[in-house]
Amino acid sequence: VLWVDILGKKLFRYDFNNEKHNSWNMPEYIGCVVLTQIKDEVLVLLKNSIKKFNLSSCHINQFTDITDHLYSCRCCLVF
């Protein structure tokens, strides 16, 4: 299970298989997390960007910036 603390800028995971709880600090406010087809990789939708985040290595990579003209329509980037 994955969830976010928007104001705390944190991503959380609870693994039912091993009963392990993890949390990661994000560089900006985080509004959403999306699973990908790659094991342990998620997309995190942040205040000003979308990043790929690896849950195992904690490595974060730029996916795209949220530009000013798309700021009011963030859903356009996801779909």
Tab-separated table of C-alpha atoms in Angstrom:
chain	number	residue	atom	x	y	z
A	1	VAL	CA	0.000	0.000	0.000
A	2	LEU	CA	1.332	3.448	-0.948
A	3	TRP	CA	0.110	6.813	0.369
A	4	VAL	CA	1.313	10.395	0.624
A	5	ASP	CA	1.542	13.153	3.218
A	6	ILE	CA	1.122	16.190	0.986
A	7	LEU	CA	2.145	18.916	3.449
A	8	GLY	CA	4.855	16.744	5.027
A	9	LYS	CA	6.327	16.051	1.547
A	10	LYS	CA	6.517	12.302	2.252
A	11	LEU	CA	5.740	9.079	0.446
A	12	PHE	CA	4.850	6.031	2.552
A	13	ARG	CA	4.669	2.298	1.834
A	14	TYR	CA	3.471	-0.637	3.889
A	15	ASP	CA	4.351	-4.122	2.619
A	16	PHE	CA	1.887	-6.719	3.895
A	17	ASN	CA	4.188	-9.598	2.887
A	18	ASN	CA	6.949	-8.687	5.332
A	19	GLU	CA	5.023	-6.201	7.531
A	20	LYS	CA	7.612	-3.531	6.746
A	21	HIS	CA	6.848	0.207	6.755
A	22	ASN	CA	8.959	2.680	4.744
A	23	SER	CA	8.853	6.429	4.206
A	24	TRP	CA	10.748	8.766	1.901
A	25	ASN	CA	11.128	12.549	1.908
A	26	MET	CA	10.224	14.233	-1.362
A	27	PRO	CA	11.793	17.482	-2.645
A	28	GLU	CA	8.410	19.205	-3.105
A	29	TYR	CA	4.784	18.814	-2.041
A	30	ILE	CA	3.585	15.444	-3.303
A	31	GLY	CA	0.021	15.091	-4.509
A	32	CYS	CA	-0.140	11.631	-6.000
A	33	VAL	CA	1.796	8.417	-6.606
A	34	VAL	CA	1.269	6.161	-9.632
A	35	LEU	CA	2.461	2.588	-10.094
A	36	THR	CA	4.456	1.746	-13.229
A	37	GLN	CA	5.175	-1.543	-14.974
A	38	ILE	CA	8.735	-1.478	-13.608
A	39	LYS	CA	9.230	-3.248	-10.276
A	40	ASP	CA	9.763	-0.793	-7.394
A	41	GLU	CA	9.411	2.253	-9.672
A	42	VAL	CA	6.603	4.777	-9.243
A	43	LEU	CA	5.768	8.176	-10.661
A	44	VAL	CA	5.403	10.891	-8.042
A	45	LEU	CA	3.392	13.952	-9.003
A	46	LEU	CA	5.007	16.876	-7.228
A	47	LYS	CA	4.130	20.560	-7.046
A	48	ASN	CA	6.247	21.567	-10.044
A	49	SER	CA	7.287	18.301	-11.684
A	50	ILE	CA	6.651	14.630	-12.203
A	51	LYS	CA	9.507	12.339	-11.212
A	52	LYS	CA	10.316	8.642	-11.435
A	53	PHE	CA	11.187	7.273	-8.004
A	54	ASN	CA	12.752	3.890	-7.264
A	55	LEU	CA	11.476	2.541	-3.958
A	56	SER	CA	14.482	0.219	-3.507
A	57	SER	CA	17.375	2.499	-4.415
A	58	CYS	CA	15.680	5.811	-3.440
A	59	HIS	CA	16.920	7.208	-6.744
A	60	ILE	CA	14.747	9.990	-8.175
A	61	ASN	CA	14.825	11.067	-11.838
A	62	GLN	CA	13.097	13.866	-13.681
A	63	PHE	CA	10.168	12.669	-15.796
A	64	THR	CA	8.762	16.067	-16.815
A	65	ASP	CA	8.308	19.627	-15.578
A	66	ILE	CA	4.843	21.019	-15.054
A	67	THR	CA	5.060	24.130	-17.199
A	68	ASP	CA	3.126	27.321	-16.499
A	69	HIS	CA	0.630	26.779	-19.328
A	70	LEU	CA	-0.258	23.312	-17.996
A	71	TYR	CA	-0.232	24.257	-14.296
A	72	SER	CA	-4.032	24.568	-14.102
A	73	CYS	CA	-4.567	21.307	-15.989
A	74	ARG	CA	-2.249	18.750	-14.390
A	75	CYS	CA	-4.495	15.873	-15.454
A	76	CYS	CA	-3.493	16.564	-19.089
A	77	LEU	CA	-0.009	15.238	-18.312
A	78	VAL	CA	-1.217	11.974	-16.814
A	79	PHE	CA	-3.690	10.951	-19.497
